[in-house]
Amino acid sequence: MKKTLLTSALLSLAASSASYAEAPLVSIDSHDAFFNNISKHCGKAFEGKVTVDNAPASSFSKNKLVMHVRKCSERELQIPFHVGDDASRTWILTKTGSGISLKHDHRKKDGSDDESTMYGGHTQDAGWPQVQSFPADQYSKELFVKQGIPQSIGNTWQMYIYPEKFTYRLVRQGREFRVDFDLTQPIKAPAAPWGYQD
């Protein structure tokens, strides 16, 4: 009798769980269009150059810069950003149901997480199909304070996607950095970034 009741309960539980559909991932047109405009380049890599940098001592302008739209799903885009031989950076764009999140996944050469990783921001408005802004989120602000760089609390990252150009831009008070990538000339895709696999 107990066995029959247990079997009946398990069957009832399985039937009830099967009757629930997964909640939809909602989004708005401008976010969808922006996301799709980038995902059209999935699998391709492009070379870029620094076009604005008011802290010219940085290493970016001295190295070959490559973005690779490496992995795409309906919800997430993974875009490694290679700086010369440094394959530590991957931009991750994720549809969250309340906009788009941008995270910077930083890894060490052995694939382990860097102390400064997964900082970024989230859209706060509709933006445009070609441009979205990502003001620093709370996790990032607290991380920056811990790391002794409180000036970065004011960071806003921006991405622009046009038929011939993709732009990554960082702005805050007193700081601007911008890299433009030529989408008209795809190049050979680099190896997987650190911590990822081909």
Short mmCIF file of C-alpha atoms in Angstrom, two decimals:
data_model
loop_
_atom_site.label_atom_id
_atom_site.label_comp_id
_atom_site.label_asym_id
_atom_site.label_seq_id
_atom_site.Cartn_x
_atom_site.Cartn_y
_atom_site.Cartn_z
CA MET A 1 0.00 0.00 0.00
CA LYS A 2 2.80 2.40 0.95
CA LYS A 3 4.62 1.58 -2.29
CA THR A 4 1.46 2.31 -4.31
CA LEU A 5 0.96 5.65 -2.53
CA LEU A 6 4.60 6.61 -3.11
CA THR A 7 4.39 5.70 -6.81
CA SER A 8 1.16 7.66 -7.13
CA ALA A 9 2.72 10.70 -5.43
CA LEU A 10 5.79 10.59 -7.68
CA LEU A 11 3.66 10.31 -10.81
CA SER A 12 1.50 13.20 -9.62
CA LEU A 13 4.61 15.32 -8.93
CA ALA A 14 6.08 14.53 -12.36
CA ALA A 15 2.80 15.42 -14.07
CA SER A 16 2.48 18.71 -12.19
CA SER A 17 6.08 19.76 -12.90
CA ALA A 18 5.66 18.90 -16.58
CA SER A 19 2.61 21.15 -16.83
CA TYR A 20 4.54 24.35 -16.07
CA ALA A 21 6.16 26.19 -18.97
CA GLU A 22 9.42 28.07 -18.54
CA ALA A 23 8.88 31.80 -17.99
CA PRO A 24 9.49 33.82 -21.15
CA LEU A 25 12.59 35.97 -21.49
CA VAL A 26 11.12 39.38 -22.21
CA SER A 27 12.93 42.13 -24.09
CA ILE A 28 12.22 45.36 -25.97
CA ASP A 29 12.77 46.10 -29.64
CA SER A 30 15.82 48.37 -29.29
CA HIS A 31 17.63 45.84 -27.09
CA ASP A 32 16.74 42.98 -29.42
CA ALA A 33 17.94 44.90 -32.47
CA PHE A 34 21.24 45.85 -30.79
CA PHE A 35 21.83 42.28 -29.68
CA ASN A 36 20.97 40.91 -33.14
CA ASN A 37 23.16 43.48 -34.92
CA ILE A 38 26.17 42.09 -33.05
CA SER A 39 25.18 38.42 -33.32
CA LYS A 40 25.08 38.75 -37.13
CA HIS A 41 28.88 38.73 -36.91
CA CYS A 42 29.04 35.53 -34.88
CA GLY A 43 32.19 33.52 -35.61
CA LYS A 44 34.04 36.48 -37.09
CA ALA A 45 36.99 38.45 -35.75
CA PHE A 46 37.97 42.04 -36.46
CA GLU A 47 41.00 44.23 -35.83
CA GLY A 48 40.63 47.55 -34.09
CA LYS A 49 42.57 50.61 -33.10
CA VAL A 50 42.49 53.04 -30.20
CA THR A 51 40.84 56.24 -31.39
CA VAL A 52 40.55 58.03 -28.02
CA ASP A 53 42.64 57.51 -24.90
CA ASN A 54 43.37 60.35 -22.51
CA ALA A 55 45.64 58.05 -20.45
CA PRO A 56 48.09 57.25 -23.26
CA ALA A 57 50.47 55.34 -20.98
CA SER A 58 48.14 52.34 -21.29
CA SER A 59 49.34 49.35 -23.29
CA PHE A 60 46.37 49.18 -25.65
CA SER A 61 47.71 51.41 -28.42
CA LYS A 62 51.01 49.48 -28.52
CA ASN A 63 49.42 46.12 -29.32
CA LYS A 64 47.28 44.48 -31.98
CA LEU A 65 43.65 44.68 -30.84
CA VAL A 66 41.20 41.99 -31.93
CA MET A 67 37.56 41.36 -31.03
CA HIS A 68 36.04 37.97 -31.80
CA VAL A 69 32.28 37.42 -31.72
CA ARG A 70 33.00 33.90 -30.59
CA LYS A 71 29.87 32.37 -29.11
CA CYS A 72 26.26 33.39 -29.58
CA SER A 73 22.94 32.18 -28.21
CA GLU A 74 19.51 33.77 -28.00
CA ARG A 75 20.41 35.04 -24.56
CA GLU A 76 24.20 35.54 -24.45
CA LEU A 77 27.07 36.81 -26.61
CA GLN A 78 30.71 36.07 -25.69
CA ILE A 79 33.18 38.46 -27.31
CA PRO A 80 36.85 37.99 -26.43
CA PHE A 81 38.98 41.14 -26.67
CA HIS A 82 42.61 40.25 -27.39
CA VAL A 83 45.33 42.79 -26.65
CA GLY A 84 48.46 41.50 -28.34
CA ASP A 85 49.21 38.10 -26.75
CA ASP A 86 47.00 38.92 -23.76
CA ALA A 87 43.85 36.80 -24.08
CA SER A 88 42.54 37.55 -20.60
CA ARG A 89 39.45 39.57 -21.53
CA THR A 90 35.98 38.49 -22.67
CA TRP A 91 32.99 40.79 -22.94
CA ILE A 92 29.76 39.00 -22.06
CA LEU A 93 26.46 40.52 -23.14
CA THR A 94 23.41 38.88 -21.56
CA LYS A 95 19.70 39.51 -21.96
CA THR A 96 18.35 39.63 -18.41
CA GLY A 97 14.62 40.21 -18.88
CA SER A 98 15.03 43.81 -17.75
CA GLY A 99 17.60 44.88 -20.32
CA ILE A 100 21.12 43.84 -21.27
CA SER A 101 24.03 43.21 -18.93
CA LEU A 102 27.68 43.76 -19.91
CA LYS A 103 30.29 41.88 -17.89
CA HIS A 104 34.06 41.80 -18.28
CA ASP A 105 35.31 38.25 -17.66
CA HIS A 106 39.01 38.54 -16.80
CA ARG A 107 41.13 35.39 -16.51
CA LYS A 108 44.72 34.59 -15.68
CA LYS A 109 46.83 32.66 -18.16
CA ASP A 110 46.08 29.39 -16.34
CA GLY A 111 42.36 30.01 -16.85
CA SER A 112 41.58 30.91 -13.25
CA ASP A 113 39.60 34.03 -12.40
CA ASP A 114 41.46 37.29 -12.08
CA GLU A 115 40.80 39.27 -8.88
CA SER A 116 39.25 41.91 -11.11
CA THR A 117 36.58 40.02 -12.99
CA MET A 118 32.89 40.20 -13.87
CA TYR A 119 32.68 43.93 -13.40
CA GLY A 120 30.39 45.82 -15.72
CA GLY A 121 26.95 47.36 -15.89
CA HIS A 122 23.37 47.10 -17.05
CA THR A 123 21.26 49.12 -19.43
CA GLN A 124 18.98 51.61 -17.69
CA ASP A 125 16.94 52.77 -20.66
CA ALA A 126 15.90 51.71 -24.15
CA GLY A 127 19.06 52.93 -25.87
CA TRP A 128 19.08 52.46 -29.63
CA PRO A 129 19.52 49.54 -32.05
CA GLN A 130 23.03 50.87 -32.72
CA VAL A 131 24.08 52.06 -29.24
CA GLN A 132 23.71 50.85 -25.67
CA SER A 133 25.17 52.22 -22.43
CA PHE A 134 26.05 50.21 -19.33
CA PRO A 135 26.57 52.29 -16.15
CA ALA A 136 28.55 50.47 -13.47
CA ASP A 137 26.43 48.12 -11.35
CA GLN A 138 26.64 47.79 -7.58
CA TYR A 139 28.89 44.71 -7.66
CA SER A 140 31.38 46.63 -9.79
CA LYS A 141 31.30 49.71 -7.55
CA GLU A 142 32.06 47.64 -4.47
CA LEU A 143 34.80 45.74 -6.32
CA PHE A 144 36.44 49.02 -7.41
CA VAL A 145 36.42 50.36 -3.84
CA LYS A 146 37.98 47.08 -2.58
CA GLN A 147 40.69 47.36 -5.22
CA GLY A 148 41.51 50.96 -4.32
CA ILE A 149 40.22 52.49 -7.56
CA PRO A 150 37.09 54.35 -6.36
CA GLN A 151 37.30 56.70 -9.35
CA SER A 152 36.01 53.81 -11.46
CA ILE A 153 32.66 53.88 -9.63
CA GLY A 154 31.54 56.41 -12.21
CA ASN A 155 32.34 54.14 -15.17
CA THR A 156 29.89 53.85 -18.02
CA TRP A 157 30.70 51.43 -20.83
CA GLN A 158 29.18 51.96 -24.24
CA MET A 159 29.00 49.78 -27.32
CA TYR A 160 28.15 51.00 -30.82
CA ILE A 161 27.34 48.69 -33.71
CA TYR A 162 27.05 50.05 -37.25
CA PRO A 163 27.38 48.21 -40.59
CA GLU A 164 31.05 49.17 -40.96
CA LYS A 165 32.20 49.71 -37.38
CA PHE A 166 31.93 48.34 -33.84
CA THR A 167 33.02 50.58 -30.97
CA TYR A 168 33.84 49.83 -27.35
CA ARG A 169 34.01 52.94 -25.19
CA LEU A 170 34.63 53.67 -21.50
CA VAL A 171 33.80 57.08 -20.04
CA ARG A 172 33.81 58.62 -16.59
CA GLN A 173 34.73 62.02 -15.23
CA GLY A 174 38.22 62.81 -16.51
CA ARG A 175 38.62 59.54 -18.44
CA GLU A 176 37.73 58.41 -21.94
CA PHE A 177 38.89 55.32 -23.80
CA ARG A 178 37.61 54.16 -27.18
CA VAL A 179 38.49 51.38 -29.61
CA ASP A 180 36.96 51.17 -33.09
CA PHE A 181 36.88 47.87 -34.99
CA ASP A 182 36.62 47.65 -38.78
CA LEU A 183 33.72 45.30 -39.58
CA THR A 184 34.37 45.45 -43.32
CA GLN A 185 37.58 43.39 -43.06
CA PRO A 186 37.17 40.15 -41.07
CA ILE A 187 40.45 38.56 -40.02
CA LYS A 188 41.48 35.08 -38.93
CA ALA A 189 39.85 34.24 -35.61
CA PRO A 190 42.29 33.95 -32.70
CA ALA A 191 42.56 30.98 -30.35
CA ALA A 192 40.12 30.73 -27.46
CA PRO A 193 40.69 33.25 -24.68
CA TRP A 194 42.26 32.12 -21.44
CA GLY A 195 39.93 29.87 -19.46
CA TYR A 196 37.81 28.93 -22.47
CA GLN A 197 38.08 26.09 -24.96
CA ASP A 198 37.85 25.98 -28.77
#
